[in-house]
Coordinates of N, CA and C in Angstrom, one line a residue:
N376 N -21.8 -8.2 -6.4 CA -23.1 -8.6 -6.8 C -24.2 -8.3 -5.8
W377 N -23.8 -8.3 -4.5 CA -24.7 -8.0 -3.4 C -25.3 -6.6 -3.5
L378 N -24.5 -5.6 -3.9 CA -25.0 -4.3 -4.0 C -25.9 -4.2 -5.2
L379 N -25.7 -4.9 -6.2 CA -26.6 -4.9 -7.4 C -27.9 -5.7 -7.2
Y380 N -27.9 -6.6 -6.2 CA -29.0 -7.5 -6.0 C -30.3 -6.7 -5.6
H381 N -30.2 -5.7 -4.8 CA -31.4 -4.9 -4.4 C -31.0 -3.4 -4.2
P382 N -31.8 -2.5 -4.6 CA -31.4 -1.1 -4.4 C -31.2 -0.6 -3.0
D383 N -31.8 -1.3 -2.0 CA -31.7 -1.0 -0.6 C -30.4 -1.6 0.0
N384 N -29.7 -2.4 -0.7 CA -28.5 -3.0 -0.2 C -27.4 -1.9 -0.2
I385 N -26.6 -1.8 0.9 CA -25.5 -0.9 1.0 C -24.3 -1.6 1.6
A386 N -23.2 -0.9 1.5 CA -22.0 -1.4 2.1 C -21.4 -0.3 3.0
V387 N -21.0 -0.6 4.2 CA -20.5 0.3 5.1 C -19.0 0.0 5.3
I388 N -18.1 1.0 5.1 CA -16.7 0.8 5.2 C -16.1 1.8 6.2
H389 N -15.3 1.4 7.2 CA -14.8 2.4 8.1 C -13.5 1.9 8.7
C390 N -12.7 2.8 9.1 CA -11.5 2.5 9.8 C -11.4 3.5 11.0
V391 N -10.3 3.6 11.7 CA -10.3 4.5 12.9 C -10.7 5.9 12.6
A392 N -10.0 6.5 11.7 CA -10.3 7.9 11.3 C -11.2 8.1 10.2
G393 N -11.4 7.0 9.4 CA -12.3 7.1 8.3 C -11.8 7.8 7.1
K394 N -10.4 7.8 7.0 CA -9.9 8.5 5.8 C -8.8 7.7 5.1
G395 N -7.9 7.0 5.8 CA -6.8 6.3 5.1 C -7.3 5.0 4.5
R396 N -7.4 3.9 5.3 CA -7.8 2.6 4.8 C -9.2 2.7 4.2
T397 N -10.1 3.4 4.8 CA -11.4 3.6 4.2 C -11.4 4.2 2.8
G398 N -10.5 5.3 2.7 CA -10.4 5.9 1.4 C -9.8 5.1 0.4
V399 N -8.8 4.2 0.7 CA -8.2 3.3 -0.2 C -9.3 2.3 -0.7
V400 N -10.1 1.7 0.1 CA -11.1 0.8 -0.3 C -12.2 1.5 -1.1
I401 N -12.7 2.6 -0.7 CA -13.7 3.3 -1.5 C -13.2 3.8 -2.8
S402 N -12.0 4.4 -2.8 CA -11.4 4.8 -4.1 C -11.1 3.7 -5.0
S403 N -10.6 2.6 -4.5 CA -10.4 1.4 -5.3 C -11.7 0.8 -5.9
F404 N -12.8 0.9 -5.1 CA -14.1 0.4 -5.5 C -14.6 1.3 -6.7
M405 N -14.3 2.6 -6.6 CA -14.8 3.5 -7.6 C -14.0 3.3 -8.9
L406 N -12.7 2.9 -8.8 CA -11.9 2.6 -10.0 C -12.4 1.3 -10.6
W407 N -12.6 0.3 -9.7 CA -13.0 -1.1 -10.2 C -14.4 -1.1 -10.9
T408 N -15.2 -0.2 -10.4 CA -16.6 -0.1 -11.0 C -16.7 0.9 -12.1
H409 N -15.6 1.5 -12.4 CA -15.4 2.6 -13.5 C -16.2 3.8 -13.2
L410 N -16.4 4.1 -11.9 CA -17.0 5.4 -11.6 C -16.0 6.5 -11.8
H411 N -14.7 6.2 -11.7 CA -13.6 7.1 -12.0 C -12.6 6.3 -12.8
N412 N -11.9 7.0 -13.7 CA -11.0 6.3 -14.6 C -9.5 6.5 -14.2
N413 N -9.2 7.3 -13.2 CA -7.8 7.3 -12.6 C -7.9 7.5 -11.1
H414 N -6.8 7.1 -10.5 CA -6.7 7.1 -9.0 C -6.8 8.5 -8.5
S415 N -6.2 9.4 -9.1 CA -6.2 10.8 -8.6 C -7.6 11.4 -8.5
N416 N -8.4 11.1 -9.5 CA -9.8 11.6 -9.5 C -10.6 10.9 -8.4
A417 N -10.4 9.6 -8.3 CA -11.1 8.8 -7.3 C -10.7 9.3 -5.9
L418 N -9.4 9.5 -5.6 CA -9.0 9.9 -4.3 C -9.5 11.3 -4.0
Q419 N -9.5 12.2 -5.0 CA -10.0 13.6 -4.8 C -11.5 13.6 -4.5
Y420 N -12.2 12.8 -5.3 CA -13.6 12.7 -5.1 C -14.0 12.2 -3.6
F421 N -13.2 11.2 -3.2 CA -13.4 10.7 -1.8 C -13.1 11.8 -0.8
A422 N -12.0 12.5 -1.0 CA -11.7 13.6 -0.1 C -12.7 14.7 0.0
L423 N -13.3 15.0 -1.2 CA -14.3 16.1 -1.2 C -15.6 15.6 -0.5
Q424 N -15.9 14.3 -0.7 CA -17.1 13.8 -0.1 C -17.0 13.6 1.4
R425 N -15.8 13.3 1.8 CA -15.5 12.9 3.2 C -15.6 14.1 4.1
S426 N -15.0 15.2 3.7 CA -14.9 16.4 4.6 C -14.9 17.7 3.8
I427 N -15.2 18.7 4.6 CA -15.2 20.1 4.0 C -13.8 20.6 3.7
N428 N -12.8 20.1 4.4 CA -11.4 20.6 4.2 C -10.6 19.7 3.2
N429 N -11.3 18.9 2.4 CA -10.6 18.1 1.4 C -9.6 17.1 2.0
W430 N -9.9 16.5 3.2 CA -9.0 15.7 3.9 C -9.3 14.2 3.6
G431 N -8.5 13.6 2.8 CA -8.7 12.2 2.5 C -7.5 11.3 2.7
V432 N -7.2 10.5 1.8 CA -6.0 9.5 1.9 C -4.8 10.4 1.8
Q433 N -3.9 10.3 2.9 CA -2.7 11.1 2.9 C -1.4 10.3 2.8
V434 N -1.5 9.0 3.3 CA -0.3 8.2 3.4 C 0.2 7.8 2.0
P435 N 1.4 8.1 1.6 CA 1.9 7.8 0.3 C 1.7 6.4 -0.2
S436 N 1.9 5.4 0.7 CA 1.8 4.0 0.3 C 0.3 3.7 0.0
Q437 N -0.6 4.3 0.7 CA -2.0 4.0 0.5 C -2.4 4.6 -0.9
R438 N -1.9 5.8 -1.2 CA -2.2 6.5 -2.5 C -1.6 5.6 -3.6
R439 N -0.4 5.1 -3.3 CA 0.3 4.3 -4.4 C -0.5 3.0 -4.7
Y440 N -1.1 2.4 -3.6 CA -1.9 1.2 -3.9 C -3.2 1.5 -4.7
C441 N -3.7 2.7 -4.6 CA -4.8 3.1 -5.4 C -4.3 3.2 -6.9
S442 N -3.1 3.6 -7.1 CA -2.6 3.7 -8.5 C -2.4 2.3 -9.0
Y443 N -2.0 1.3 -8.1 CA -1.9 -0.1 -8.6 C -3.2 -0.6 -9.0
I444 N -4.3 -0.3 -8.3 CA -5.6 -0.7 -8.7 C -6.0 -0.1 -10.0
E445 N -5.7 1.1 -10.2 CA -5.9 1.8 -11.5 C -5.2 1.0 -12.6
K446 N -3.9 0.6 -12.4 CA -3.2 -0.1 -13.4 C -3.8 -1.5 -13.7
I447 N -4.2 -2.1 -12.6 CA -4.8 -3.4 -12.8 C -6.1 -3.3 -13.6
V448 N -7.0 -2.3 -13.3 CA -8.2 -2.1 -14.0 C -7.9 -1.8 -15.5
K449 N -7.0 -0.8 -15.7 CA -6.7 -0.5 -17.1 C -5.9 -1.6 -17.8
G450 N -5.1 -2.3 -17.1 CA -4.4 -3.5 -17.7 C -5.4 -4.6 -18.1
Q451 N -6.4 -4.8 -17.2 CA -7.4 -5.8 -17.5 C -8.2 -5.4 -18.8
Q452 N -8.5 -4.1 -18.9 CA -9.2 -3.7 -20.1 C -8.4 -3.9 -21.3
L453 N -7.1 -3.6 -21.2 CA -6.1 -3.8 -22.3 C -6.0 -5.2 -22.6
L454 N -5.8 -6.0 -21.5 CA -5.7 -7.5 -21.7 C -6.9 -8.1 -22.4
D455 N -8.1 -7.6 -21.9 CA -9.4 -8.1 -22.6 C -9.4 -7.8 -24.1
S456 N -9.0 -6.6 -24.4 CA -9.0 -6.2 -25.8 C -7.9 -7.0 -26.6
C457 N -6.8 -7.3 -26.0 CA -5.8 -8.2 -26.6 C -6.2 -9.6 -26.8
I458 N -6.9 -10.1 -25.8 CA -7.4 -11.5 -25.8 C -8.4 -11.7 -27.0
K459 N -9.2 -10.6 -27.2 CA -10.2 -10.7 -28.3 C -9.5 -10.9 -29.6
K460 N -8.3 -10.3 -29.7 CA -7.5 -10.4 -31.0 C -6.7 -11.7 -31.1
A461 N -6.5 -12.3 -29.9 CA -5.6 -13.5 -29.9 C -6.4 -14.7 -30.6
E462 N -5.7 -15.5 -31.2 CA -6.3 -16.6 -32.0 C -6.1 -18.0 -31.2
T463 N -5.1 -18.1 -30.4 CA -4.9 -19.3 -29.7 C -4.7 -19.1 -28.2
I464 N -4.8 -20.1 -27.4 CA -4.6 -20.0 -26.0 C -3.2 -19.7 -25.6
E465 N -2.2 -20.1 -26.5 CA -0.8 -19.8 -26.3 C -0.6 -18.3 -26.4
E466 N -1.3 -17.6 -27.4 CA -1.1 -16.2 -27.5 C -1.7 -15.5 -26.3
I467 N -2.8 -16.0 -25.8 CA -3.4 -15.4 -24.6 C -2.4 -15.5 -23.4
I468 N -1.8 -16.6 -23.2 CA -0.9 -16.8 -22.1 C 0.3 -15.9 -22.3
E469 N 0.8 -15.8 -23.5 CA 2.0 -14.9 -23.7 C 1.6 -13.4 -23.4
I470 N 0.5 -13.0 -23.8 CA 0.0 -11.6 -23.6 C -0.1 -11.4 -22.1
S471 N -0.7 -12.3 -21.3 CA -0.9 -12.1 -19.9 C 0.5 -12.1 -19.2
K472 N 1.5 -12.8 -19.6 CA 2.8 -12.8 -19.0 C 3.5 -11.5 -19.1
K473 N 3.2 -10.8 -20.2 CA 3.9 -9.5 -20.4 C 3.4 -8.4 -19.6
K474 N 2.2 -8.5 -19.0 CA 1.6 -7.4 -18.2 C 2.1 -7.4 -16.8
K475 N 2.6 -6.2 -16.4 CA 3.2 -6.1 -15.1 C 2.5 -4.8 -14.5
F476 N 2.1 -4.9 -13.2 CA 1.4 -3.9 -12.6 C 2.2 -3.2 -11.4
M477 N 3.0 -4.0 -10.8 CA 3.8 -3.4 -9.6 C 5.1 -2.8 -10.1
N478 N 5.7 -2.1 -9.2 CA 7.0 -1.5 -9.5 C 8.1 -2.5 -9.4
D479 N 8.8 -2.8 -10.5 CA 9.8 -3.8 -10.5 C 11.2 -3.2 -10.2
L480 N 11.3 -1.9 -10.1 CA 12.6 -1.2 -9.9 C 13.1 -1.4 -8.5
P481 N 14.3 -1.7 -8.3 CA 14.9 -1.8 -6.9 C 15.0 -0.4 -6.3
L482 N 14.9 -0.4 -5.0 CA 15.0 0.8 -4.3 C 16.1 0.6 -3.2
Y483 N 16.9 1.7 -2.9 CA 17.9 1.6 -1.8 C 17.3 2.2 -0.6
L484 N 17.3 1.4 0.5 CA 16.8 1.9 1.8 C 18.1 2.1 2.7
D485 N 18.3 3.4 2.9 CA 19.5 3.8 3.6 C 19.3 3.7 5.1
Y486 N 18.2 4.2 5.6 CA 17.9 4.1 7.1 C 16.4 4.3 7.3
V487 N 15.9 3.9 8.4 CA 14.6 4.2 8.9 C 14.7 5.2 10.0
E488 N 13.9 6.2 9.9 CA 14.0 7.3 11.0 C 12.7 7.2 11.8
I489 N 12.9 7.2 13.1 CA 11.8 7.3 14.1 C 11.8 8.7 14.7
S490 N 10.7 9.4 14.4 CA 10.6 10.8 14.9 C 9.2 11.2 15.0
P491 N 8.8 11.5 16.2 CA 9.5 11.6 17.4 C 9.7 10.2 18.0
I492 N 10.7 10.2 18.9 CA 11.0 8.9 19.5 C 9.9 8.5 20.5
P493 N 9.4 7.3 20.5 CA 8.4 6.8 21.4 C 8.7 7.1 22.8
S494 N 7.8 7.3 23.7 CA 8.0 7.6 25.1 C 8.4 6.3 25.8
Y495 N 9.6 6.2 26.3 CA 10.0 5.1 27.1 C 10.3 5.5 28.5
D496 N 10.4 4.5 29.4 CA 10.8 4.8 30.8 C 12.4 4.7 30.8
F497 N 13.0 5.9 30.5 CA 14.4 6.0 30.3 C 15.2 5.6 31.6
D498 N 14.6 5.8 32.8 CA 15.3 5.6 34.0 C 15.4 4.1 34.3
K499 N 14.5 3.3 33.8 CA 14.5 1.8 34.2 C 14.9 0.9 33.0
K500 N 14.3 1.2 31.8 CA 14.4 0.2 30.8 C 15.2 0.6 29.6
G501 N 15.4 1.9 29.4 CA 16.1 2.3 28.2 C 15.3 2.1 26.9
C502 N 16.0 2.0 25.8 CA 15.3 1.9 24.5 C 16.1 0.8 23.7
A503 N 15.4 -0.1 23.1 CA 16.0 -1.2 22.3 C 15.3 -1.3 21.0
P504 N 15.5 -0.3 20.1 CA 14.9 -0.4 18.8 C 15.5 -1.5 17.9
V505 N 14.6 -2.1 17.1 CA 15.0 -3.2 16.2 C 14.3 -2.9 14.8
L506 N 15.0 -3.1 13.8 CA 14.4 -3.0 12.4 C 14.6 -4.4 11.8
K507 N 13.5 -5.1 11.4 CA 13.6 -6.4 10.8 C 12.8 -6.3 9.5
I508 N 13.3 -6.8 8.4 CA 12.6 -6.9 7.1 C 12.5 -8.3 6.7
Y509 N 11.3 -8.7 6.3 CA 11.0 -10.1 6.0 C 10.5 -10.2 4.5
N510 N 10.8 -11.3 3.9 CA 10.2 -11.6 2.6 C 9.0 -12.6 3.0
V511 N 7.8 -12.1 2.7 CA 6.6 -12.9 3.0 C 5.9 -13.3 1.7
S512 N 6.1 -14.5 1.3 CA 5.4 -14.9 0.0 C 4.0 -15.5 0.3
S513 N 3.8 -16.0 1.6 CA 2.5 -16.5 2.0 C 2.5 -16.4 3.5
R514 N 1.4 -16.7 4.1 CA 1.4 -16.6 5.6 C 2.2 -17.7 6.2
F515 N 2.6 -18.7 5.5 CA 3.4 -19.8 6.0 C 4.8 -19.7 5.7
D516 N 5.2 -18.8 4.7 CA 6.6 -18.6 4.3 C 7.0 -17.2 4.6
K517 N 7.8 -17.1 5.7 CA 8.3 -15.8 6.2 C 9.8 -15.9 6.4
R518 N 10.6 -15.3 5.6 CA 12.0 -15.4 5.7 C 12.6 -14.0 6.1
L519 N 13.5 -14.0 7.1 CA 14.1 -12.8 7.6 C 15.2 -12.4 6.5
L520 N 15.1 -11.2 6.0 CA 16.1 -10.7 5.0 C 17.1 -9.9 5.6
F521 N 16.7 -9.1 6.7 CA 17.6 -8.1 7.2 C 17.2 -7.8 8.7
S522 N 18.2 -7.6 9.5 CA 17.9 -7.3 10.9 C 18.9 -6.3 11.4
A523 N 18.5 -5.1 12.0 CA 19.3 -4.2 12.6 C 19.0 -4.1 14.0
D524 N 19.8 -4.6 14.9 CA 19.5 -4.6 16.3 C 20.7 -3.8 16.9
Q525 N 20.4 -2.6 17.4 CA 21.4 -1.8 17.9 C 21.6 -1.9 19.4
G526 N 21.0 -2.9 20.0 CA 21.2 -3.2 21.4 C 20.4 -2.2 22.3
K527 N 20.5 -2.4 23.5 CA 19.8 -1.5 24.5 C 20.7 -0.3 24.8
F528 N 20.1 0.8 24.7 CA 20.8 2.0 25.0 C 19.9 3.1 25.6
F529 N 20.5 4.1 26.2 CA 19.7 5.1 26.8 C 19.8 6.4 26.0
L530 N 18.7 7.1 25.8 CA 18.6 8.3 25.1 C 18.3 9.5 26.0
S531 N 18.9 10.6 25.8 CA 18.6 11.8 26.6 C 17.3 12.4 26.1
S532 N 16.6 13.2 26.8 CA 15.4 13.8 26.4 C 15.6 14.8 25.3
E533 N 16.8 15.2 25.0 CA 17.1 16.2 24.0 C 17.1 15.5 22.6
V534 N 17.2 14.2 22.5 CA 17.3 13.5 21.3 C 15.8 13.5 20.7
K535 N 15.7 14.0 19.5 CA 14.4 14.2 18.8 C 14.1 13.1 17.8
K536 N 15.1 12.5 17.3 CA 14.9 11.4 16.3 C 15.9 10.3 16.4
L537 N 15.6 9.2 15.9 CA 16.5 8.0 16.0 C 16.6 7.4 14.6
Q538 N 17.8 7.1 14.1 CA 17.9 6.5 12.8 C 18.5 5.1 12.9
L539 N 17.7 4.1 12.3 CA 18.2 2.8 12.3 C 18.8 2.5 10.9
K540 N 20.1 2.2 10.8 CA 20.8 2.0 9.6 C 20.3 0.7 8.9
A541 N 20.0 0.8 7.6 CA 19.5 -0.4 6.9 C 20.5 -0.8 5.8
D542 N 20.9 0.2 4.9 CA 21.9 -0.1 3.9 C 21.5 -1.3 3.1
L543 N 20.3 -1.3 2.4 CA 19.7 -2.5 1.9 C 19.0 -2.1 0.6
I544 N 19.1 -3.0 -0.4 CA 18.3 -2.9 -1.7 C 17.0 -3.7 -1.5
I545 N 15.9 -3.0 -1.8 CA 14.6 -3.7 -1.7 C 13.9 -3.6 -3.0
H546 N 12.9 -4.6 -3.2 CA 12.1 -4.6 -4.4 C 10.6 -4.7 -3.9
G547 N 9.7 -4.1 -4.7 CA 8.3 -4.3 -4.4 C 7.8 -3.5 -3.2
D548 N 6.7 -3.9 -2.6 CA 6.2 -3.2 -1.4 C 6.3 -4.0 -0.2

C-alpha cells in the first residue's frame, strides 16, 4: 500500500551482490503484483534490467522459491475462483485444504560435498567438518534430525573436495 500511496514513494532492495536475494524479492514482487505471470519471465526480466550480461538469480534454491511464489499467486487466483463457486464455509475449507504449493516428494540426500575445501591452518588445527540437519517448525522448536561428525583430521593440500556422508531421506526445503 505504501508504494500506491504516493507516486514519489519507492522501495529500495539490495543484498551484497544485488542479484540473488535481491532478485528473488523483486521477481516475487513482480509475480505478486501480476507484472509477470510466471517465475521464468520475472527472473529473466530482472536479469535483463540488472545487467548487460543477463546476470540475475543463479542459485537453484532461490529460483525454486520464485516458482513457489508463482504457485501461491496462481493457486490463490484458482482458490478465489473456487470460493466464488462454493456455497458453504465447509466447502471453502475443503477447497483450501486440497491446495498444496510446496514439493511434498521425499528426496534422498547421499552426501554433501565441500569444494573447494575452506582454507584451514593444517599445521596446527586440522579440519573438523560437521553436517547437522534440523527440523525447525518455529524459532522456538528446533530438533536435530541428523548429525555427521567425522572427527578432527588432517587433509593434504592435494585434496580438492570433501564429502560428508548423509544417507538421509528429506522432505521440503
